[in-house]
Amino acid sequence: DAGVIQSPRHEVTEMGQEVTLRCKPISGHDYLFWYRQTMMRGLELLIYFNNNVPIDDSGMPEDRFSAKMPNASFSTLKIQPSEPRDSAVYFCASSHRDTGTDTQYFGPGTRLTVL
Amino acid sequence: SQKIEQNSEALNIQEGKTATLTCNYTNYSPAYLQWYRQDPGRGPVFLLLIRENEKEKRKERLKVTFDTTLKQSLFHITASQPADSATYLCALNTGGFKTIFGAGTRLFVKA
């Protein structure tokens, strides 16, 4: 298996622009998570899906952030408009509920820089 | 609110020694706790999971303990190697499939 795939790996944009991050989870996994990591705040859960349905989006910082999962093999995290404080590494992770635990498999991340 | 604390300072040890990392938490009773490893520029990688009814779990040179009374988990790497140098993250299940991560402890193993 190729693991969790994220694109792009690096994104540099200007304040006010729309940013879309993409994720392909591991085939067969029914949970998908979006995280943001910064030096100051560490790894924060933004939102997670089960069977393509958003379950908990309480970590989404504000209305500028939105996430979708149109099918089992694709998810997007969108920031519109972007701000410099959104600069961080964004990780996507997936897991499968076969043991009743949420051991997660992370992608390589997207490093976002908003100028 | 739920809080996880890991050693904020980096841990420096000599090759061959045992590294011990600490994870303390408050205001929650997790059903299980996980440890992940993260290398620079990469995503976290799962290492071990320990459930609330387990005191200890081992995997090769790794050992995790879980004391629900003290609300603490210890992560040990025996016979440490320079390749073990990385950041180690503690993660708590907080209900359903929601997990919160600690800030991580950086480990440096010197040859």
XYZ file of C-alpha atoms in Angstrom, chain A residues 9 31 33 35 37 42-43 45 48 56 58 91 95-97 99-104 106-108, chain B residues 32 34 36 38 41-46 49 51 89 92-93 95-103:
48
model
C 3.910 18.807 -0.177
C -11.714 7.169 9.376
C -8.365 12.984 10.261
C -4.362 17.884 11.877
C 1.115 21.187 13.601
C 1.866 21.131 18.626
C -0.367 18.707 16.762
C -6.964 17.819 15.528
C -12.356 13.877 11.479
C -16.260 16.213 14.975
C -14.765 21.314 16.911
C -1.303 16.369 8.222
C -7.417 4.569 10.441
C -9.589 1.499 10.429
C -11.841 0.437 13.245
C -9.641 -3.347 16.937
C -11.709 -0.616 18.511
C -8.727 1.730 18.602
C -7.791 4.645 16.447
C -4.199 3.867 15.573
C -3.586 6.399 12.887
C -0.186 9.788 8.861
C 0.676 11.250 5.511
C 3.872 13.218 4.878
C -5.986 3.697 25.886
C -0.496 5.582 22.254
C 4.198 7.820 18.125
C 8.090 11.710 14.441
C 9.828 16.690 7.939
C 7.683 13.579 8.275
C 4.379 12.557 9.790
C 4.099 10.716 13.106
C 4.462 6.932 13.003
C 2.614 4.675 15.431
C -0.700 1.232 22.221
C -4.995 -0.019 27.248
C 4.576 11.930 20.945
C -4.674 9.981 24.434
C -7.994 8.687 23.280
C -13.734 9.311 23.429
C -14.952 7.876 20.176
C -12.106 8.122 17.736
C -10.884 11.474 18.937
C -7.243 11.677 19.974
C -5.237 14.496 21.481
C -1.454 14.583 21.200
C 1.172 15.865 23.570
C 3.754 18.357 22.359
